[in-house]
Amino acid sequence: MPQEINITDEEILYTERLLLSAGKAFDEEERRPYIRNFNTIDLQAVPGSGKTTALLAKLLILEHKLPFADGSGVLVLSHTNAAIDEIKEKIQKHCPKLFSYPNFIGTIQSFVDEFLAVPFYIQKFNKKPVRIDHEIYNEKIKNCIETPWMYKLGFNKDITDKVAYIKNNNKGLFYNYRFQYSTGTQLVKNLNGDILEINKPRGRTRAENYRDYTPQEKQSVYNWFFKFKTEILRSGILHYDDAYFLAEVYLNKIPSIKTILQNRFSFVFVDEMQDMDTHQYNLLEKIFYDEGNSSSVIQRIGDKNQAIYNSVRAADVWIDRAEVLRLNGSQRLSKPIADVVKKFAIHNDETFDIVGLNECTIKPHILVFENATVNNIIPCFAQIVKEYKTNGSLMSEKAIKAICWNTDWKNDDASRQDATKLRLEDYHQGFKKEKGKPKEDYDFLKSYFLFYNKNKKTLEPLRKNILNALLKILRLENINTSDERSYTKKKLIDFIRESNFEEYEQLNLNLYNWSIGIIKGKTNDVWEEVKAYTTSFFTIFSENALSKSLSFINTDVSQIPAVDNAEEIETTNHYKEHGLEIEITSVHAVKGQTHSATLYLESFYDRGYGNYESERLRNQFIGNQSVSKTLLTVSASHEKIKQSAKMAYVGFSRPMDLLCIAIHKDRYDSVLSAINRDEWNIITV
């Protein structure tokens, strides 16, 4: 069992000096009891309650008690890199021992990769995996199914013809299945537990003429997919889900790994637990709770009402421990906003409450608009913000944002032209969904120069992007290392340095100049220079000419405005007026953030019991029924009501001072006319 941890008042005072602003302290009712608690518990914390700060206080205190006598350490996990970066930024300089062996602070994915998936993969295949990344995995699938010899895999022509027919008529099948392990390995659809079914694509065949594959044929084609998936896995290109599959096999085949991990980590803290998906939740429970028999203490921290990053089923799988602590006091929310937000909580038993501790008194606003005034909503919100700033009611200097659940119509032009269907792009026509969300890999070379992490004030993100683009060219051209593995950035640099040092120095100079050029807004010039460079770059690896990557290299990114001025792209998702700047983004993008003022734009989603949040959540807006009671009385669309409630709960709980919600007049008149005007300020746009 972990050693006993006793915390003194002096230790808590030390953390307050580091983490809290002058004059602030952790309260005796909620936060101090949690900081002192080192049992296996859950902490359920409302928005703005400072749960991560309380966790950081606990970690700062643990730093002074390391190393533990038994040689064990502390494990801190969260769902996203951003959450881990926040922990590192705030306490790493004060905690050198906590951020070194035997402790581990990282995402759930990084934990699974490092301690389970990669070790088992090495045991199984006697080599490390090349990449664990869903984008590279999909790229590998695409390259393989476009290579005719890959269809053979030891199967006869009848089977490979059926596979080719499926590829021509249902290509998505090749991407959307995974290995799953219970008593053995099987193929399932996207980890949802349903066995992969093989059916002959029907196409335009008349029902009376359609003949599906026989059970024997289906089994043979299933066997092909099983072997194909095995070969992809063997190649070292893994989907994120594959890491969890390997972890599950590892734990089943070598059960002692569970004991080893419990002995390694005496204390396990899982922040943002509500964002863990079902397979992540189950894995953590299996290792560190172990049906109550674990030697580790595990504390799960989060808010079940904010589970918007996983499925509804996954959110419901989080069952409270016997001991649950609660943080009901919200430092962020004012009483008027807190009183509204708590009506949208799905999990709201007798111990649940949201106590708004922010002293602002501005009532939440509903902005009622019509088709003709939809483009005036954000300017109207901006005017309201300016008025409250002028009279001193809006005191916070935090960001001001307009948010929406559903953002764009993708290729649905019919919905885009329908005035009754609204998504974020309809409220703000300049919105680009991909803006501000850098990835590692894109479909076209030019995208690597447009989308990068602009928050880092160095050239590193651009240098990394350009190298990723060069790696993609090699993958498209099927150029691998001497041991037939895909190049990594390190292996690429090492190979060029060892084979041609002058070329290595030239590449480094190019990377610097190109990065500077992009920063200066000369994106098109850099694109042309990199296109010219790719020819000489490729001669380092092959005597052949570039062929399969030419479309990737030469295609312009037509959906993005021509960019000679970086500021144009940077402000696509912003509304600016007289010194006021409002970011336009999604609800998902702002989870965990604190705003000064937030405008929530409801969006269309046609799934019964209303198409918009105001319709599905009418009882909560009016205040005459909890979400849980609505779910009991409405037979259809329970899932969509749950999702709508969670989106509203997250979105409405971002602002400190001002919450505005845009609702169409038709919907307001039909379902919200009885709303309590003592709680809401109604404004016509």
PDB file of C-alpha atoms in Angstrom, residues 111-337:
ATOM      1  CA  PHE A 111       1.015   6.332 -21.147  1.00  0.00           C
ATOM      2  CA  VAL A 112      -0.502   3.448 -23.110  1.00  0.00           C
ATOM      3  CA  ASP A 113       2.118   3.801 -25.846  1.00  0.00           C
ATOM      4  CA  GLU A 114       5.122   3.926 -23.520  1.00  0.00           C
ATOM      5  CA  PHE A 115       4.194   1.342 -20.897  1.00  0.00           C
ATOM      6  CA  LEU A 116       2.046  -1.148 -22.800  1.00  0.00           C
ATOM      7  CA  ALA A 117       1.734  -0.927 -26.580  1.00  0.00           C
ATOM      8  CA  VAL A 118       5.346  -0.279 -27.585  1.00  0.00           C
ATOM      9  CA  PRO A 119       6.908  -2.834 -25.159  1.00  0.00           C
ATOM     10  CA  PHE A 120       4.496  -5.539 -26.332  1.00  0.00           C
ATOM     11  CA  TYR A 121       5.016  -4.631 -29.997  1.00  0.00           C
ATOM     12  CA  ILE A 122       8.792  -4.981 -29.539  1.00  0.00           C
ATOM     13  CA  GLN A 123       8.300  -8.382 -27.900  1.00  0.00           C
ATOM     14  CA  LYS A 124       6.019  -9.508 -30.721  1.00  0.00           C
ATOM     15  CA  PHE A 125       7.831  -8.136 -33.775  1.00  0.00           C
ATOM     16  CA  ASN A 126      11.370  -7.555 -32.451  1.00  0.00           C
ATOM     17  CA  LYS A 127      11.302  -3.894 -33.531  1.00  0.00           C
ATOM     18  CA  LYS A 128       9.695  -0.627 -32.507  1.00  0.00           C
ATOM     19  CA  PRO A 129       6.557   0.650 -34.270  1.00  0.00           C
ATOM     20  CA  VAL A 130       7.300   3.392 -36.794  1.00  0.00           C
ATOM     21  CA  ARG A 131       4.362   5.670 -35.988  1.00  0.00           C
ATOM     22  CA  ILE A 132       1.260   5.605 -33.826  1.00  0.00           C
ATOM     23  CA  ASP A 133      -0.935   8.167 -35.553  1.00  0.00           C
ATOM     24  CA  HIS A 134      -4.381   7.860 -37.142  1.00  0.00           C
ATOM     25  CA  GLU A 135      -3.608  10.187 -40.057  1.00  0.00           C
ATOM     26  CA  ILE A 136      -0.475   8.284 -41.089  1.00  0.00           C
ATOM     27  CA  TYR A 137      -2.390   5.034 -40.583  1.00  0.00           C
ATOM     28  CA  ASN A 138      -5.110   6.165 -43.012  1.00  0.00           C
ATOM     29  CA  GLU A 139      -2.449   7.269 -45.463  1.00  0.00           C
ATOM     30  CA  LYS A 140      -0.837   3.815 -45.244  1.00  0.00           C
ATOM     31  CA  ILE A 141      -4.188   2.139 -45.922  1.00  0.00           C
ATOM     32  CA  LYS A 142      -4.750   4.416 -48.931  1.00  0.00           C
ATOM     33  CA  ASN A 143      -1.323   3.652 -50.393  1.00  0.00           C
ATOM     34  CA  CYS A 144      -1.759  -0.091 -49.882  1.00  0.00           C
ATOM     35  CA  ILE A 145      -5.198  -0.464 -51.428  1.00  0.00           C
ATOM     36  CA  GLU A 146      -4.032   1.500 -54.468  1.00  0.00           C
ATOM     37  CA  THR A 147      -1.174  -0.978 -54.995  1.00  0.00           C
ATOM     38  CA  PRO A 148      -2.474  -4.052 -56.893  1.00  0.00           C
ATOM     39  CA  TRP A 149       0.001  -6.580 -55.451  1.00  0.00           C
ATOM     40  CA  MET A 150      -1.287  -5.890 -51.938  1.00  0.00           C
ATOM     41  CA  TYR A 151      -4.503  -7.691 -52.809  1.00  0.00           C
ATOM     42  CA  LYS A 152      -2.800 -11.049 -53.169  1.00  0.00           C
ATOM     43  CA  LEU A 153      -1.700 -11.793 -49.593  1.00  0.00           C
ATOM     44  CA  GLY A 154      -1.786 -15.507 -50.433  1.00  0.00           C
ATOM     45  CA  PHE A 155      -5.493 -15.576 -51.393  1.00  0.00           C
ATOM     46  CA  ASN A 156      -6.913 -16.854 -54.661  1.00  0.00           C
ATOM     47  CA  LYS A 157      -8.196 -14.608 -57.437  1.00  0.00           C
ATOM     48  CA  ASP A 158     -11.853 -15.142 -56.548  1.00  0.00           C
ATOM     49  CA  ILE A 159     -11.274 -13.626 -53.106  1.00  0.00           C
ATOM     50  CA  THR A 160      -9.060 -10.782 -54.317  1.00  0.00           C
ATOM     51  CA  ASP A 161     -11.644  -9.895 -56.983  1.00  0.00           C
ATOM     52  CA  LYS A 162     -14.280  -9.612 -54.246  1.00  0.00           C
ATOM     53  CA  VAL A 163     -11.951  -7.395 -52.213  1.00  0.00           C
ATOM     54  CA  ALA A 164     -11.304  -5.199 -55.258  1.00  0.00           C
ATOM     55  CA  TYR A 165     -15.058  -4.931 -55.843  1.00  0.00           C
ATOM     56  CA  ILE A 166     -15.581  -3.819 -52.239  1.00  0.00           C
ATOM     57  CA  LYS A 167     -12.791  -1.252 -52.665  1.00  0.00           C
ATOM     58  CA  ASN A 168     -14.474   0.202 -55.742  1.00  0.00           C
ATOM     59  CA  ASN A 169     -17.885   0.397 -54.065  1.00  0.00           C
ATOM     60  CA  ASN A 170     -17.242   0.753 -50.315  1.00  0.00           C
ATOM     61  CA  LYS A 171     -13.721   2.084 -49.785  1.00  0.00           C
ATOM     62  CA  GLY A 172     -14.542   3.281 -46.266  1.00  0.00           C
ATOM     63  CA  LEU A 173     -14.632  -0.312 -45.039  1.00  0.00           C
ATOM     64  CA  PHE A 174     -10.845  -0.525 -45.380  1.00  0.00           C
ATOM     65  CA  TYR A 175     -10.357   2.285 -42.851  1.00  0.00           C
ATOM     66  CA  ASN A 176     -13.118   1.751 -40.297  1.00  0.00           C
ATOM     67  CA  TYR A 177     -12.401  -1.491 -38.528  1.00  0.00           C
ATOM     68  CA  ARG A 178     -10.007  -2.453 -35.741  1.00  0.00           C
ATOM     69  CA  PHE A 179      -8.538  -5.404 -33.918  1.00  0.00           C
ATOM     70  CA  GLN A 180     -10.196  -6.167 -30.593  1.00  0.00           C
ATOM     71  CA  TYR A 181      -9.146  -8.722 -28.009  1.00  0.00           C
ATOM     72  CA  SER A 182     -11.312 -10.614 -25.536  1.00  0.00           C
ATOM     73  CA  THR A 183     -10.532 -14.338 -25.480  1.00  0.00           C
ATOM     74  CA  GLY A 184      -8.965 -13.944 -28.897  1.00  0.00           C
ATOM     75  CA  THR A 185      -8.378 -11.424 -31.660  1.00  0.00           C
ATOM     76  CA  GLN A 186     -11.234 -10.397 -33.919  1.00  0.00           C
ATOM     77  CA  LEU A 187     -12.112  -7.545 -36.257  1.00  0.00           C
ATOM     78  CA  VAL A 188     -14.729  -5.098 -35.030  1.00  0.00           C
ATOM     79  CA  LYS A 189     -16.172  -1.865 -36.350  1.00  0.00           C
ATOM     80  CA  ASN A 190     -14.409   1.106 -34.719  1.00  0.00           C
ATOM     81  CA  LEU A 191     -14.093  -0.450 -31.266  1.00  0.00           C
ATOM     82  CA  ASN A 192     -17.867  -0.424 -30.797  1.00  0.00           C
ATOM     83  CA  GLY A 193     -17.888  -4.172 -30.185  1.00  0.00           C
ATOM     84  CA  ASP A 194     -19.832  -5.204 -33.293  1.00  0.00           C
ATOM     85  CA  ILE A 195     -18.096  -7.898 -35.297  1.00  0.00           C
ATOM     86  CA  LEU A 196     -17.030  -6.701 -38.745  1.00  0.00           C
ATOM     87  CA  GLU A 197     -19.637  -7.848 -41.248  1.00  0.00           C
ATOM     88  CA  ILE A 198     -18.669  -8.429 -44.842  1.00  0.00           C
ATOM     89  CA  ASN A 199     -21.447  -7.808 -47.340  1.00  0.00           C
ATOM     90  CA  LYS A 200     -21.363  -7.533 -51.090  1.00  0.00           C
ATOM     91  CA  PRO A 201     -21.935  -3.853 -52.011  1.00  0.00           C
ATOM     92  CA  ARG A 202     -25.314  -3.529 -53.636  1.00  0.00           C
ATOM     93  CA  GLY A 203     -24.692  -0.434 -55.732  1.00  0.00           C
ATOM     94  CA  ARG A 204     -27.546   0.216 -58.164  1.00  0.00           C
ATOM     95  CA  THR A 205     -28.536  -3.432 -58.460  1.00  0.00           C
ATOM     96  CA  ARG A 206     -32.266  -4.020 -58.281  1.00  0.00           C
ATOM     97  CA  ALA A 207     -33.423  -5.783 -55.148  1.00  0.00           C
ATOM     98  CA  GLU A 208     -34.759  -8.760 -57.096  1.00  0.00           C
ATOM     99  CA  ASN A 209     -31.408  -9.216 -58.857  1.00  0.00           C
ATOM    100  CA  TYR A 210     -29.153  -8.659 -55.842  1.00  0.00           C
ATOM    101  CA  ARG A 211     -27.294 -11.661 -54.416  1.00  0.00           C
ATOM    102  CA  ASP A 212     -25.174 -11.179 -51.323  1.00  0.00           C
ATOM    103  CA  TYR A 213     -22.030 -13.228 -50.695  1.00  0.00           C
ATOM    104  CA  THR A 214     -22.580 -16.648 -49.143  1.00  0.00           C
ATOM    105  CA  PRO A 215     -21.483 -17.190 -45.511  1.00  0.00           C
ATOM    106  CA  GLN A 216     -18.420 -19.064 -46.805  1.00  0.00           C
ATOM    107  CA  GLU A 217     -17.521 -16.225 -49.163  1.00  0.00           C
ATOM    108  CA  LYS A 218     -17.989 -13.686 -46.388  1.00  0.00           C
ATOM    109  CA  GLN A 219     -15.678 -15.657 -44.113  1.00  0.00           C
ATOM    110  CA  SER A 220     -13.034 -15.815 -46.832  1.00  0.00           C
ATOM    111  CA  VAL A 221     -13.190 -12.071 -47.433  1.00  0.00           C
ATOM    112  CA  TYR A 222     -13.145 -11.495 -43.651  1.00  0.00           C
ATOM    113  CA  ASN A 223      -9.964 -13.594 -43.533  1.00  0.00           C
ATOM    114  CA  TRP A 224      -8.450 -11.336 -46.204  1.00  0.00           C
ATOM    115  CA  PHE A 225      -9.234  -8.227 -44.152  1.00  0.00           C
ATOM    116  CA  PHE A 226      -7.795  -9.914 -41.047  1.00  0.00           C
ATOM    117  CA  LYS A 227      -4.524 -10.631 -42.828  1.00  0.00           C
ATOM    118  CA  PHE A 228      -4.448  -7.173 -44.420  1.00  0.00           C
ATOM    119  CA  LYS A 229      -4.852  -5.560 -40.997  1.00  0.00           C
ATOM    120  CA  THR A 230      -2.147  -7.847 -39.622  1.00  0.00           C
ATOM    121  CA  GLU A 231       0.276  -6.783 -42.370  1.00  0.00           C
ATOM    122  CA  ILE A 232      -0.404  -3.092 -41.678  1.00  0.00           C
ATOM    123  CA  LEU A 233       0.265  -3.704 -37.989  1.00  0.00           C
ATOM    124  CA  ARG A 234       3.434  -5.648 -38.804  1.00  0.00           C
ATOM    125  CA  SER A 235       4.668  -2.742 -40.962  1.00  0.00           C
ATOM    126  CA  GLY A 236       4.843  -0.583 -37.834  1.00  0.00           C
ATOM    127  CA  ILE A 237       2.128   1.922 -38.774  1.00  0.00           C
ATOM    128  CA  LEU A 238      -0.437   1.882 -35.975  1.00  0.00           C
ATOM    129  CA  HIS A 239      -3.733   3.644 -35.459  1.00  0.00           C
ATOM    130  CA  TYR A 240      -4.195   5.098 -31.960  1.00  0.00           C
ATOM    131  CA  ASP A 241      -6.768   2.352 -31.352  1.00  0.00           C
ATOM    132  CA  ASP A 242      -4.163  -0.297 -32.153  1.00  0.00           C
ATOM    133  CA  ALA A 243      -2.198   0.819 -29.093  1.00  0.00           C
ATOM    134  CA  TYR A 244      -5.158  -0.047 -26.866  1.00  0.00           C
ATOM    135  CA  PHE A 245      -5.573  -3.397 -28.608  1.00  0.00           C
ATOM    136  CA  LEU A 246      -1.894  -4.235 -27.989  1.00  0.00           C
ATOM    137  CA  ALA A 247      -2.227  -3.057 -24.382  1.00  0.00           C
ATOM    138  CA  GLU A 248      -5.200  -5.351 -23.845  1.00  0.00           C
ATOM    139  CA  VAL A 249      -3.373  -8.340 -25.321  1.00  0.00           C
ATOM    140  CA  TYR A 250      -0.292  -7.549 -23.222  1.00  0.00           C
ATOM    141  CA  LEU A 251      -2.306  -7.449 -19.992  1.00  0.00           C
ATOM    142  CA  ASN A 252      -4.093 -10.695 -20.837  1.00  0.00           C
ATOM    143  CA  LYS A 253      -1.017 -12.622 -21.885  1.00  0.00           C
ATOM    144  CA  ILE A 254       1.248 -11.262 -19.116  1.00  0.00           C
ATOM    145  CA  PRO A 255      -1.048 -10.404 -16.163  1.00  0.00           C
ATOM    146  CA  SER A 256       1.934  -9.529 -13.968  1.00  0.00           C
ATOM    147  CA  ILE A 257       2.279  -6.260 -15.943  1.00  0.00           C
ATOM    148  CA  LYS A 258      -0.697  -4.947 -13.977  1.00  0.00           C
ATOM    149  CA  THR A 259       1.089  -5.622 -10.685  1.00  0.00           C
ATOM    150  CA  ILE A 260       4.305  -4.088 -11.996  1.00  0.00           C
ATOM    151  CA  LEU A 261       2.476  -0.874 -12.928  1.00  0.00           C
ATOM    152  CA  GLN A 262       0.700  -0.706  -9.564  1.00  0.00           C
ATOM    153  CA  ASN A 263       4.049  -1.090  -7.811  1.00  0.00           C
ATOM    154  CA  ARG A 264       5.571   1.569 -10.079  1.00  0.00           C
ATOM    155  CA  PHE A 265       2.851   4.150  -9.368  1.00  0.00           C
ATOM    156  CA  SER A 266       1.602   4.470  -5.783  1.00  0.00           C
ATOM    157  CA  PHE A 267      -0.611   7.443  -6.628  1.00  0.00           C
ATOM    158  CA  VAL A 268      -2.536   7.878  -9.870  1.00  0.00           C
ATOM    159  CA  PHE A 269      -4.360  11.123 -10.698  1.00  0.00           C
ATOM    160  CA  VAL A 270      -6.563  11.223 -13.810  1.00  0.00           C
ATOM    161  CA  ASP A 271      -7.664  14.755 -14.701  1.00  0.00           C
ATOM    162  CA  GLU A 272     -10.570  15.427 -17.113  1.00  0.00           C
ATOM    163  CA  MET A 273     -11.787  11.879 -16.510  1.00  0.00           C
ATOM    164  CA  GLN A 274     -15.076  12.590 -18.288  1.00  0.00           C
ATOM    165  CA  ASP A 275     -13.205  12.898 -21.600  1.00  0.00           C
ATOM    166  CA  MET A 276     -11.886   9.338 -21.486  1.00  0.00           C
ATOM    167  CA  ASP A 277     -13.575   7.044 -23.969  1.00  0.00           C
ATOM    168  CA  THR A 278     -14.886   3.608 -23.017  1.00  0.00           C
ATOM    169  CA  HIS A 279     -11.734   1.648 -23.868  1.00  0.00           C
ATOM    170  CA  GLN A 280      -9.550   4.196 -22.057  1.00  0.00           C
ATOM    171  CA  TYR A 281     -11.794   4.153 -18.999  1.00  0.00           C
ATOM    172  CA  ASN A 282     -11.850   0.344 -18.882  1.00  0.00           C
ATOM    173  CA  LEU A 283      -8.083   0.078 -19.254  1.00  0.00           C
ATOM    174  CA  LEU A 284      -7.388   2.467 -16.365  1.00  0.00           C
ATOM    175  CA  GLU A 285      -9.918   0.680 -14.175  1.00  0.00           C
ATOM    176  CA  LYS A 286      -8.422  -2.724 -14.982  1.00  0.00           C
ATOM    177  CA  ILE A 287      -4.876  -1.643 -14.135  1.00  0.00           C
ATOM    178  CA  PHE A 288      -5.202   0.793 -11.261  1.00  0.00           C
ATOM    179  CA  TYR A 289      -8.541   0.022  -9.577  1.00  0.00           C
ATOM    180  CA  ASP A 290      -8.421  -3.727 -10.151  1.00  0.00           C
ATOM    181  CA  GLU A 291     -11.912  -4.314  -8.715  1.00  0.00           C
ATOM    182  CA  GLY A 292     -10.844  -2.615  -5.491  1.00  0.00           C
ATOM    183  CA  ASN A 293      -7.772  -4.817  -5.036  1.00  0.00           C
ATOM    184  CA  SER A 294      -5.152  -2.408  -6.388  1.00  0.00           C
ATOM    185  CA  SER A 295      -2.144  -1.394  -4.337  1.00  0.00           C
ATOM    186  CA  SER A 296      -2.348   2.011  -6.059  1.00  0.00           C
ATOM    187  CA  VAL A 297      -4.463   4.949  -4.972  1.00  0.00           C
ATOM    188  CA  ILE A 298      -6.359   6.294  -7.999  1.00  0.00           C
ATOM    189  CA  GLN A 299      -8.187   9.604  -7.962  1.00  0.00           C
ATOM    190  CA  ARG A 300     -10.444  10.461 -10.902  1.00  0.00           C
ATOM    191  CA  ILE A 301     -11.054  14.167 -11.370  1.00  0.00           C
ATOM    192  CA  GLY A 302     -13.549  15.867 -13.661  1.00  0.00           C
ATOM    193  CA  ASP A 303     -17.161  16.771 -14.331  1.00  0.00           C
ATOM    194  CA  LYS A 304     -19.437  14.148 -15.858  1.00  0.00           C
ATOM    195  CA  ASN A 305     -21.686  16.930 -17.149  1.00  0.00           C
ATOM    196  CA  GLN A 306     -18.877  18.164 -19.442  1.00  0.00           C
ATOM    197  CA  ALA A 307     -18.313  14.895 -21.319  1.00  0.00           C
ATOM    198  CA  ILE A 308     -18.396  16.232 -24.894  1.00  0.00           C
ATOM    199  CA  TYR A 309     -15.284  14.544 -26.292  1.00  0.00           C
ATOM    200  CA  ASN A 310     -16.630  11.016 -26.294  1.00  0.00           C
ATOM    201  CA  SER A 311     -19.846   9.149 -26.929  1.00  0.00           C
ATOM    202  CA  VAL A 312     -22.842   9.374 -24.598  1.00  0.00           C
ATOM    203  CA  ARG A 313     -22.371   5.708 -23.788  1.00  0.00           C
ATOM    204  CA  ALA A 314     -18.780   6.357 -22.745  1.00  0.00           C
ATOM    205  CA  ALA A 315     -19.775   9.234 -20.477  1.00  0.00           C
ATOM    206  CA  ASP A 316     -22.350   7.062 -18.726  1.00  0.00           C
ATOM    207  CA  VAL A 317     -19.772   4.369 -17.993  1.00  0.00           C
ATOM    208  CA  TRP A 318     -18.153   6.550 -15.303  1.00  0.00           C
ATOM    209  CA  ILE A 319     -19.734   5.150 -12.137  1.00  0.00           C
ATOM    210  CA  ASP A 320     -18.965   7.075  -8.954  1.00  0.00           C
ATOM    211  CA  ARG A 321     -16.690   5.589  -6.340  1.00  0.00           C
ATOM    212  CA  ALA A 322     -17.952   4.903  -2.825  1.00  0.00           C
ATOM    213  CA  GLU A 323     -16.287   8.156  -1.757  1.00  0.00           C
ATOM    214  CA  VAL A 324     -17.014  11.247  -3.864  1.00  0.00           C
ATOM    215  CA  LEU A 325     -15.804  14.744  -3.038  1.00  0.00           C
ATOM    216  CA  ARG A 326     -17.415  17.741  -4.720  1.00  0.00           C
ATOM    217  CA  LEU A 327     -16.332  21.222  -5.661  1.00  0.00           C
ATOM    218  CA  ASN A 328     -19.622  23.106  -6.092  1.00  0.00           C
ATOM    219  CA  GLY A 329     -18.264  26.613  -5.723  1.00  0.00           C
ATOM    220  CA  SER A 330     -17.353  28.249  -9.055  1.00  0.00           C
ATOM    221  CA  GLN A 331     -14.796  31.048  -8.939  1.00  0.00           C
ATOM    222  CA  ARG A 332     -15.551  31.796 -12.603  1.00  0.00           C
ATOM    223  CA  LEU A 333     -19.333  31.992 -12.724  1.00  0.00           C
ATOM    224  CA  SER A 334     -21.531  34.751 -11.380  1.00  0.00           C
ATOM    225  CA  LYS A 335     -24.707  33.804  -9.547  1.00  0.00           C
ATOM    226  CA  PRO A 336     -26.988  34.762 -12.500  1.00  0.00           C
ATOM    227  CA  ILE A 337     -24.970  32.567 -14.900  1.00  0.00           C
TER     228      ILE A 337
END
